[in-house]
PDB file of C-alpha atoms in Angstrom:
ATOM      1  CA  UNK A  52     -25.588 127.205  51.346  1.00 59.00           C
ATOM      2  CA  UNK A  53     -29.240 128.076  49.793  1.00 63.00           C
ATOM      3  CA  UNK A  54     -32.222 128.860  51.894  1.00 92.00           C
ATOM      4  CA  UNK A  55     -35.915 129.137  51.858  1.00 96.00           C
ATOM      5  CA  UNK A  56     -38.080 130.643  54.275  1.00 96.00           C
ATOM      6  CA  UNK A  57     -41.579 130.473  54.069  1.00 97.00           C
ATOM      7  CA  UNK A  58     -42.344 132.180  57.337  1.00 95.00           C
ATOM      8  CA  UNK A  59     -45.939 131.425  57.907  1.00 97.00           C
ATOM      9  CA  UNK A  60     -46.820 128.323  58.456  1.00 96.00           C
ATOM     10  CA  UNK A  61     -50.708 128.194  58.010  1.00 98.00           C
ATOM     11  CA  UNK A  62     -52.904 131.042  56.378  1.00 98.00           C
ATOM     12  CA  UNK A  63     -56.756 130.962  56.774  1.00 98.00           C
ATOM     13  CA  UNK A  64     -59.347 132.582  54.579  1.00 97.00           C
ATOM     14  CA  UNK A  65     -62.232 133.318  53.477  1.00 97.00           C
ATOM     15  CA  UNK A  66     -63.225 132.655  50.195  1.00 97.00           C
ATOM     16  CA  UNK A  67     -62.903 135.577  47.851  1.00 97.00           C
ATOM     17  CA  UNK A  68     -60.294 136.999  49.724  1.00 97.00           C
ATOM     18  CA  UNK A  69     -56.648 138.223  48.759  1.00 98.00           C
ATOM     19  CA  UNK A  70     -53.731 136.080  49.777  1.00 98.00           C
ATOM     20  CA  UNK A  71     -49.817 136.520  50.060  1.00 98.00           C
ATOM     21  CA  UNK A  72     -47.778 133.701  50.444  1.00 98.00           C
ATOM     22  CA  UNK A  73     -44.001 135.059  51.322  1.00 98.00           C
ATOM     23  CA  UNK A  74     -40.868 133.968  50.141  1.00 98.00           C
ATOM     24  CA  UNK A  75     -37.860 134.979  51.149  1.00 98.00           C
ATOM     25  CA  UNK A  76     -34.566 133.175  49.944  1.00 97.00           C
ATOM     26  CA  UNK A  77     -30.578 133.054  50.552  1.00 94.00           C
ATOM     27  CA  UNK A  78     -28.113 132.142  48.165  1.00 91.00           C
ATOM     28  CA  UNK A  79     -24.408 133.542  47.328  1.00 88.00           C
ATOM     29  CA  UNK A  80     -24.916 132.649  43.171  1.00 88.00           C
ATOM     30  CA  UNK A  81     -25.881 135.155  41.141  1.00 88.00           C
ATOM     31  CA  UNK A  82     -27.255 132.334  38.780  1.00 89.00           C
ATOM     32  CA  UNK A  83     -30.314 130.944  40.565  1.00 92.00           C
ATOM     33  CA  UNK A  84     -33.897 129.760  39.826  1.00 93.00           C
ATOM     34  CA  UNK A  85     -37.067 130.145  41.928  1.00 94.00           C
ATOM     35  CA  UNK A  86     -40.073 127.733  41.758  1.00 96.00           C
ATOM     36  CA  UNK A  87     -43.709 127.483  43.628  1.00 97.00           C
ATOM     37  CA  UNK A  88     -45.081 124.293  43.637  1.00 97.00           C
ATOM     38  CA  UNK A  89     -48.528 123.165  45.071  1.00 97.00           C
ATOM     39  CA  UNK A  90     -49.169 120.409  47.170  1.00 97.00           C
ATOM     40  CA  UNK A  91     -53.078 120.194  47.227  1.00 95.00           C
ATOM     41  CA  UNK A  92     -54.996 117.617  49.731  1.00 92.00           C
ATOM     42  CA  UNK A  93     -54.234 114.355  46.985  1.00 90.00           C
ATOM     43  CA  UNK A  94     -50.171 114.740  47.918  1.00 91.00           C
ATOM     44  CA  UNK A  95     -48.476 115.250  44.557  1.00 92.00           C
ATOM     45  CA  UNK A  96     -46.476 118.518  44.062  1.00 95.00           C
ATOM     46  CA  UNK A  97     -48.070 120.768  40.951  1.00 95.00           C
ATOM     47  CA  UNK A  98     -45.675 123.009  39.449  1.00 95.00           C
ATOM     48  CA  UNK A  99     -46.630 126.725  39.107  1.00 96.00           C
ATOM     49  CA  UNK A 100     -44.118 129.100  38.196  1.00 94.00           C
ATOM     50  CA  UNK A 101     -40.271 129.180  37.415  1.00 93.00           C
ATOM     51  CA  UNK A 102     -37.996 132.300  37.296  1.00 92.00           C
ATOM     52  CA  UNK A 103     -35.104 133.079  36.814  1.00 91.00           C
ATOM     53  CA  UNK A 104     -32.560 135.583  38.747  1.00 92.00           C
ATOM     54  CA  UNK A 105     -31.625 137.628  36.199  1.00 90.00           C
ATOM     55  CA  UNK A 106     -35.627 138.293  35.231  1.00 87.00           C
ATOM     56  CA  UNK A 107     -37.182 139.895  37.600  1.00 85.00           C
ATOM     57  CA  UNK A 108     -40.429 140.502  35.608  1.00 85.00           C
ATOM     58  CA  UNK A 109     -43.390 140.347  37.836  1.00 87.00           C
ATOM     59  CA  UNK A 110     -46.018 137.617  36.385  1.00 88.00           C
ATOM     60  CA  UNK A 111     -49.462 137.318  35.989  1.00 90.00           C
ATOM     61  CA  UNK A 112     -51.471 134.064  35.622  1.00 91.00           C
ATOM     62  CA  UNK A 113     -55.096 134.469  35.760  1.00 94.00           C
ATOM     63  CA  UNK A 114     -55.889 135.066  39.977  1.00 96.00           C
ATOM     64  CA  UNK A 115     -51.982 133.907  40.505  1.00 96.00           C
ATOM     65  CA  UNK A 116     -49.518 136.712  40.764  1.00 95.00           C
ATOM     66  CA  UNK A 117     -45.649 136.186  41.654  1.00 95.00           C
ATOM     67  CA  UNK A 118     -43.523 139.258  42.917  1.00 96.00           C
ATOM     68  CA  UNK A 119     -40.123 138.635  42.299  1.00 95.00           C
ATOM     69  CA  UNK A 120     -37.526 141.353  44.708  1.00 94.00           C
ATOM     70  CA  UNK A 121     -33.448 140.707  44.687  1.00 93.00           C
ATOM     71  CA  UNK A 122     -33.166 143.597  46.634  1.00 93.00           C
ATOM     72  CA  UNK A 123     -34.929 142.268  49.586  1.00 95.00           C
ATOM     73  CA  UNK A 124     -34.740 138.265  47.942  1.00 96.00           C
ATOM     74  CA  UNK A 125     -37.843 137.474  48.072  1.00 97.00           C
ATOM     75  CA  UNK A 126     -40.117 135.987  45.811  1.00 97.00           C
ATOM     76  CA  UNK A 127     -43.967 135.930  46.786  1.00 97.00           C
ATOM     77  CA  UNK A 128     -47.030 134.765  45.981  1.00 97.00           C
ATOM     78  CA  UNK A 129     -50.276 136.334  45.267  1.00 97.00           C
ATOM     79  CA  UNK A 130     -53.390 134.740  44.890  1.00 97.00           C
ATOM     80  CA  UNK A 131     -56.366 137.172  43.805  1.00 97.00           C
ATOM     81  CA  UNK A 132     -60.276 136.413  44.874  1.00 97.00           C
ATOM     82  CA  UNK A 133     -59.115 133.049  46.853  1.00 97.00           C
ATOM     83  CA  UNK A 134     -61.593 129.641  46.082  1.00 97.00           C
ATOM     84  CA  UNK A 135     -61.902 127.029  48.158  1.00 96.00           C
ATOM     85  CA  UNK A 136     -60.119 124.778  45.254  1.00 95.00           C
ATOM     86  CA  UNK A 137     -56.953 127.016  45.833  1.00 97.00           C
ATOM     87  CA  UNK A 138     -56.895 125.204  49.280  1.00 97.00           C
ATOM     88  CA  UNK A 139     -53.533 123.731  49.680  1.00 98.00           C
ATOM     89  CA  UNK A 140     -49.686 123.492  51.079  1.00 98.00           C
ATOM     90  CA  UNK A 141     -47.649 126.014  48.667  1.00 98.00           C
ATOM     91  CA  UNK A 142     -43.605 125.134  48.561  1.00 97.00           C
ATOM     92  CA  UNK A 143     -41.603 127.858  47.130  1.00 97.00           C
ATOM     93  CA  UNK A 144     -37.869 126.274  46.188  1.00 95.00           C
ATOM     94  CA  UNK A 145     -34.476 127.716  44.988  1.00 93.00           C
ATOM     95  CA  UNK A 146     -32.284 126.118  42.431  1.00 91.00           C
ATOM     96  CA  UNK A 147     -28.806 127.088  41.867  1.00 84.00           C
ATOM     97  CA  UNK A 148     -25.844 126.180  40.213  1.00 70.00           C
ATOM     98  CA  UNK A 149     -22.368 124.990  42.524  1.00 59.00           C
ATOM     99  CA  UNK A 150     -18.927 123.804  41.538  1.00 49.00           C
ATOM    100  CA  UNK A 151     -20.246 123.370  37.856  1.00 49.00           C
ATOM    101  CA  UNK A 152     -23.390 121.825  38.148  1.00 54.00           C
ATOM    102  CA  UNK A 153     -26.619 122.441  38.745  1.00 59.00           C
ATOM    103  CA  UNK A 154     -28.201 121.926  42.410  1.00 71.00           C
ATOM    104  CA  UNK A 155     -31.373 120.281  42.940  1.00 80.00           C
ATOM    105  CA  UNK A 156     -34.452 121.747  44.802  1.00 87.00           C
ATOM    106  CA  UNK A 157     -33.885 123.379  48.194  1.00 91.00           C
ATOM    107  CA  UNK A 158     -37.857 123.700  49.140  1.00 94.00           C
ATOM    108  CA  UNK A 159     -39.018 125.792  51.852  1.00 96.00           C
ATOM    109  CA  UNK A 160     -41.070 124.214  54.855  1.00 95.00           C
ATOM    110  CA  UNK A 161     -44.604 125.152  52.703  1.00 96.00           C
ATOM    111  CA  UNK A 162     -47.296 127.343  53.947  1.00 97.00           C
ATOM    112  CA  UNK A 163     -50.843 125.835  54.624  1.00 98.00           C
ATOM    113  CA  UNK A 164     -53.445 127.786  52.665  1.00 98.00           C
ATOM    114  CA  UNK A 165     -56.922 127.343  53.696  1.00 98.00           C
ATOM    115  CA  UNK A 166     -59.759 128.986  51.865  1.00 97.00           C
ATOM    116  CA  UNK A 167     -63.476 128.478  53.730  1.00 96.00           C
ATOM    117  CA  UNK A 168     -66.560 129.048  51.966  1.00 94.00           C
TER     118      UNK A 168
ATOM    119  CA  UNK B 190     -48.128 110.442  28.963  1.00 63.00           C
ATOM    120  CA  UNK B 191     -49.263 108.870  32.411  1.00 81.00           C
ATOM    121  CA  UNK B 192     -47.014 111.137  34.438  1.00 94.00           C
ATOM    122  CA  UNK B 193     -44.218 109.638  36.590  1.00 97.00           C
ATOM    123  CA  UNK B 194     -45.643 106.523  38.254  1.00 97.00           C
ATOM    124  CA  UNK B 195     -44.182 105.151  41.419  1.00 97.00           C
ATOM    125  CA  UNK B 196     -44.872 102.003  43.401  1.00 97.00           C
ATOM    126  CA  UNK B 197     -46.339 100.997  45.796  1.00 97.00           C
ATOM    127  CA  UNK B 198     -48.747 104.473  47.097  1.00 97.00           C
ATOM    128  CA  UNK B 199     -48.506 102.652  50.777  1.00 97.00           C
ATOM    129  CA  UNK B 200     -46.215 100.414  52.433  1.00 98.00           C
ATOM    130  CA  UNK B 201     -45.592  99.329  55.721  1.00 98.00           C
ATOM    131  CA  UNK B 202     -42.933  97.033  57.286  1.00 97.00           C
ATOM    132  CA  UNK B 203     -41.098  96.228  59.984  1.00 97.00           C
ATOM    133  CA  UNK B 204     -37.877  97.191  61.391  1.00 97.00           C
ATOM    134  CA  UNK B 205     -35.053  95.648  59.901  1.00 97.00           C
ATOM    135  CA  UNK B 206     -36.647  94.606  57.165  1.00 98.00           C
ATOM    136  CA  UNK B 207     -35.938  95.607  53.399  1.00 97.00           C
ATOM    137  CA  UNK B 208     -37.778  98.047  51.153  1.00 98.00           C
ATOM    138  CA  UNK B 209     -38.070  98.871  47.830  1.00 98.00           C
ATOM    139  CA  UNK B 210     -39.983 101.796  45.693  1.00 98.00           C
ATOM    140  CA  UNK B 211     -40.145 102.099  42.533  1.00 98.00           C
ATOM    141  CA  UNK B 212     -40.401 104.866  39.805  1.00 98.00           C
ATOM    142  CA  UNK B 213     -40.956 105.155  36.162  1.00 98.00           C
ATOM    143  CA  UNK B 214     -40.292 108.745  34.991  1.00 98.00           C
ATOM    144  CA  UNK B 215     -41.970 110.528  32.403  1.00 97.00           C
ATOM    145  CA  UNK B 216     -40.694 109.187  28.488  1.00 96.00           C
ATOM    146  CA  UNK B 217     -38.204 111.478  27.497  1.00 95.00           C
ATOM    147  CA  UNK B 218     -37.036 112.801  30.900  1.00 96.00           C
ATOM    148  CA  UNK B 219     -33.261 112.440  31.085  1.00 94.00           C
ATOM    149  CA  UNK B 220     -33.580 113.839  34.856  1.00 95.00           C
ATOM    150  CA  UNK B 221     -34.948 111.535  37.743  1.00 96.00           C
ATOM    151  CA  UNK B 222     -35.163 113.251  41.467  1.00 96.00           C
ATOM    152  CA  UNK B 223     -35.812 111.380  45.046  1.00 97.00           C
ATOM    153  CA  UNK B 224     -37.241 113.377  47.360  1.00 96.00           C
ATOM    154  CA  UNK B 225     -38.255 112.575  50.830  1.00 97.00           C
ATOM    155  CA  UNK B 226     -41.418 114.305  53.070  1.00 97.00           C
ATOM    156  CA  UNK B 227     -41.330 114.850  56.594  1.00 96.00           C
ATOM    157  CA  UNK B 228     -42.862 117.075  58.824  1.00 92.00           C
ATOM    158  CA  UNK B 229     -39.977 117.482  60.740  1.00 91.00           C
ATOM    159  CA  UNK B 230     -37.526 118.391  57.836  1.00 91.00           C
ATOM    160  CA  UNK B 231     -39.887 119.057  55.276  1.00 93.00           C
ATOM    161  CA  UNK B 232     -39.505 117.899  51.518  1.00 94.00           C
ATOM    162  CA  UNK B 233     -35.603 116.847  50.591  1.00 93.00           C
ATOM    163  CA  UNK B 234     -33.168 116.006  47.777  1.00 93.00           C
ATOM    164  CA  UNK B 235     -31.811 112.332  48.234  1.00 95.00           C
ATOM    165  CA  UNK B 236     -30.404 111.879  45.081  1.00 95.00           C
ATOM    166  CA  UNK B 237     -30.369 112.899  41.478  1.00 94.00           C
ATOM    167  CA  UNK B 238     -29.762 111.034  37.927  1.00 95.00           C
ATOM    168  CA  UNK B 239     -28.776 112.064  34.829  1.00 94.00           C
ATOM    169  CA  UNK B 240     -29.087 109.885  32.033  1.00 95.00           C
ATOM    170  CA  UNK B 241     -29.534 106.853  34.269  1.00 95.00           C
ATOM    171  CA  UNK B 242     -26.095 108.509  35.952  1.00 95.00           C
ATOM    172  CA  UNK B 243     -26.164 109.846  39.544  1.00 94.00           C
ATOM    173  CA  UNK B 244     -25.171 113.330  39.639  1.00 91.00           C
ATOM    174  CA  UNK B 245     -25.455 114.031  43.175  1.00 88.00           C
ATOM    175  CA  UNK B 246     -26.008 111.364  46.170  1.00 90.00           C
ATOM    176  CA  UNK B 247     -25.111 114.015  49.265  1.00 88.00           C
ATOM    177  CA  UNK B 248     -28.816 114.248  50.369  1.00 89.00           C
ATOM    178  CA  UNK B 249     -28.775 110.140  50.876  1.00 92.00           C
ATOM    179  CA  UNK B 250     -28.787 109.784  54.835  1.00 87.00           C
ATOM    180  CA  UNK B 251     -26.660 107.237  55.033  1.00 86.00           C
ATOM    181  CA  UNK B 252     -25.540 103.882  54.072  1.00 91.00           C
ATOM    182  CA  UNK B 253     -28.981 102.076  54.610  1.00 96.00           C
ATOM    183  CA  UNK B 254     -29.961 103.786  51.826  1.00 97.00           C
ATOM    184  CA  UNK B 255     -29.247 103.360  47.741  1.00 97.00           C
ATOM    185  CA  UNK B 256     -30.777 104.065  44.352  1.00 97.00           C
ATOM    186  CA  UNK B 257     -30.265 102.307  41.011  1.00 97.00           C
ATOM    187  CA  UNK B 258     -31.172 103.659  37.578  1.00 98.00           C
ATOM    188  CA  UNK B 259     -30.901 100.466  35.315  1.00 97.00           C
ATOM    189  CA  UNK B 260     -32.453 102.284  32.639  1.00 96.00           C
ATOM    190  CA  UNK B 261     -34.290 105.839  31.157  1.00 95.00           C
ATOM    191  CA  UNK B 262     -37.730 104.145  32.366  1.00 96.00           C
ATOM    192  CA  UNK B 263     -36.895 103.269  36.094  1.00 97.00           C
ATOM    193  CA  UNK B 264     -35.541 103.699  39.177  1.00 98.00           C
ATOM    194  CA  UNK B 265     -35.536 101.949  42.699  1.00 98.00           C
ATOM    195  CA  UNK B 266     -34.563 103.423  45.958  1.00 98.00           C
ATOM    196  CA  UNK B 267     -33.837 100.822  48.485  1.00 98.00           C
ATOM    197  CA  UNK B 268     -33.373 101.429  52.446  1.00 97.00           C
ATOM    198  CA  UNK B 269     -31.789  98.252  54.229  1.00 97.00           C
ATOM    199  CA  UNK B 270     -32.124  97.432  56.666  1.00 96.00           C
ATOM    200  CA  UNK B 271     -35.367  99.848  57.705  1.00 97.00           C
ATOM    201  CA  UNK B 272     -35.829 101.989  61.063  1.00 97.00           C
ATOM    202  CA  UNK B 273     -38.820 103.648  62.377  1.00 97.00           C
ATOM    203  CA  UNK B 274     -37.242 107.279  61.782  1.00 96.00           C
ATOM    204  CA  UNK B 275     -37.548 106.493  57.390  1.00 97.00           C
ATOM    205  CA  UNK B 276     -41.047 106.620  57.973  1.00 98.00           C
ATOM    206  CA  UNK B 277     -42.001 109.373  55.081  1.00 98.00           C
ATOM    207  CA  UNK B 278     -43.278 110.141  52.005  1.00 98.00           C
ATOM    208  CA  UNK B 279     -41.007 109.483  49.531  1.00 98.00           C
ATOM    209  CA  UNK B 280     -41.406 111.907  46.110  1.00 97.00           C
ATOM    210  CA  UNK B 281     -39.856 110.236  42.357  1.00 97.00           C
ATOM    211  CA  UNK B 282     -39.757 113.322  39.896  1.00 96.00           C
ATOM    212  CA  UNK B 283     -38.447 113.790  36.078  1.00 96.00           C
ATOM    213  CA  UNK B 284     -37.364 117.139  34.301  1.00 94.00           C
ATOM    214  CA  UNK B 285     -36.708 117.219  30.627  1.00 92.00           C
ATOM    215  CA  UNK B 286     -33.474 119.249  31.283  1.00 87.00           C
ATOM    216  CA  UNK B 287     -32.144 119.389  35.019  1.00 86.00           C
ATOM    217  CA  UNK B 288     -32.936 120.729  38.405  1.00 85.00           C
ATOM    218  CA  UNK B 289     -33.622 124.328  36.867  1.00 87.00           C
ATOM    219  CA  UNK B 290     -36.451 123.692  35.262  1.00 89.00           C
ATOM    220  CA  UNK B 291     -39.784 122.430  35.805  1.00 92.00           C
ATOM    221  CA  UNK B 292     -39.971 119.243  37.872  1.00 93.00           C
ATOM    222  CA  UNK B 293     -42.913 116.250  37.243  1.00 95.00           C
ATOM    223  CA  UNK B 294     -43.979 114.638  40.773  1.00 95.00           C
ATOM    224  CA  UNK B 295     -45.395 111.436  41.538  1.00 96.00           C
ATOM    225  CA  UNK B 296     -47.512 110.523  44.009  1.00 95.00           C
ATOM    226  CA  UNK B 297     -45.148 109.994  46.695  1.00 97.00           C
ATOM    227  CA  UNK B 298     -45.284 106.357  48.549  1.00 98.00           C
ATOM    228  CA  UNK B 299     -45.977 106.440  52.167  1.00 98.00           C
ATOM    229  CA  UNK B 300     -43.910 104.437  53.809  1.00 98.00           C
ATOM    230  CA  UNK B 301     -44.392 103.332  57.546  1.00 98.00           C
ATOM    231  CA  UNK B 302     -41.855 101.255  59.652  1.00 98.00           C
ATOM    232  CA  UNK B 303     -43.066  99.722  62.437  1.00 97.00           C
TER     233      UNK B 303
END
């Protein structure tokens, strides 16, 4: 059965600030997908990122960051000089394929990102 | 496109009585996902369609609820008869090409039993 863990709950900071979100996953396919979505203060989920388990590529999106480790299968989240705007609940989720078809979303319980000015 | 646009944003009823949201997924979309919001159990698959076909039902709680795809441009999940404990937010989303790739959300209905 897949897992996410996003073990902190609520992060508070101020503005400017670094932030790591963590992500740490369980799965037994060695075909699987990772996703971060954002949930700002308005409800609907934003997609940010997608990856894949055989890429394990760090990426770089302006101030957003994602660190991608099987070895220790996780998969976190970096934000870089934190704004207030950045303020939201961040899922991270795991896709993978079972019994010859493709799973949907197993979404970890979110961490609460606050950013104060 | 107008994104994936569900009905209503709020509803409350009463226990025992029936409920209906709606979704209209994004043109094109041949994947439609229900997801439901709690804080207890966080966000979670119901169901899945593919092509207006459901794919996978196992996340549906139980017989109280169901979900129709009559066509590419809607959907309806339906709990009857409602309890208090389907209070949620309930979460339509389309993908071009499956759960692997990148999910569209609504904007969730709130729903409130009473």
């Amino acid at each position: 059965a897949q897992k996410v863990t996003q073990a902190q709950t609520e992060i508070s900071v101020v503005e400017k600030e670094d932030v790591t979100l963590d992500c740490v996953y369980e799965t037994r396919d060695t075909t699987y997908y990772l996703f971060w979505y954002k949930q700002p203060p308005s409800g609907e989920l934003v997609f940010l990122i997608r990856r894949n388990s055989f890429d394990e590529q760090n990426e770089i999106s302006g101030r957003y960051s994602w660190n991608f480790q099987k070895s220790t299968s996780s998969f976190n989240f970096t934000i870089t000089a934190s704004q207030v705007v950045d303020s939201a609940v961040y899922f991270c989720a795991l896709s993978e394929n079972s019994g010859g078809g493709a799973d949907g979303l197993t979404f970890g319980k979110g961490t609460h990102l606050i950013i104060q000015p | 496109d107008a994104g994936v646009i569900q009905s209503p944003r709020h509803e409350v009823t009463e226990m025992g009585q029936e409920v209906t949201l709606r979704c209209k997924p994004i043109s094109g979309h041949d994947y439609l996902f229900w997801y439901r919001q709690t804080m207890m159990r966080g966000l979670e698959l119901l169901i899945y369609f593919n092509n207006n076909v459901p794919i996978d039902d196992s996340g549906m709680p139980e017989d109280r609820f169901s979900a129709k795809m009559p066509n590419a441009s809607f959907s309806t999940l339906k709990i009857q008869p409602s309890e208090p404990r389907d209070s949620a937010v309930y979460f339509c989303a389309s993908s071009l090409a499956g759960p692997n790739t990148e999910a569209f959300f609504g904007q969730g209905t709130r729903l409130t039993v009473v």
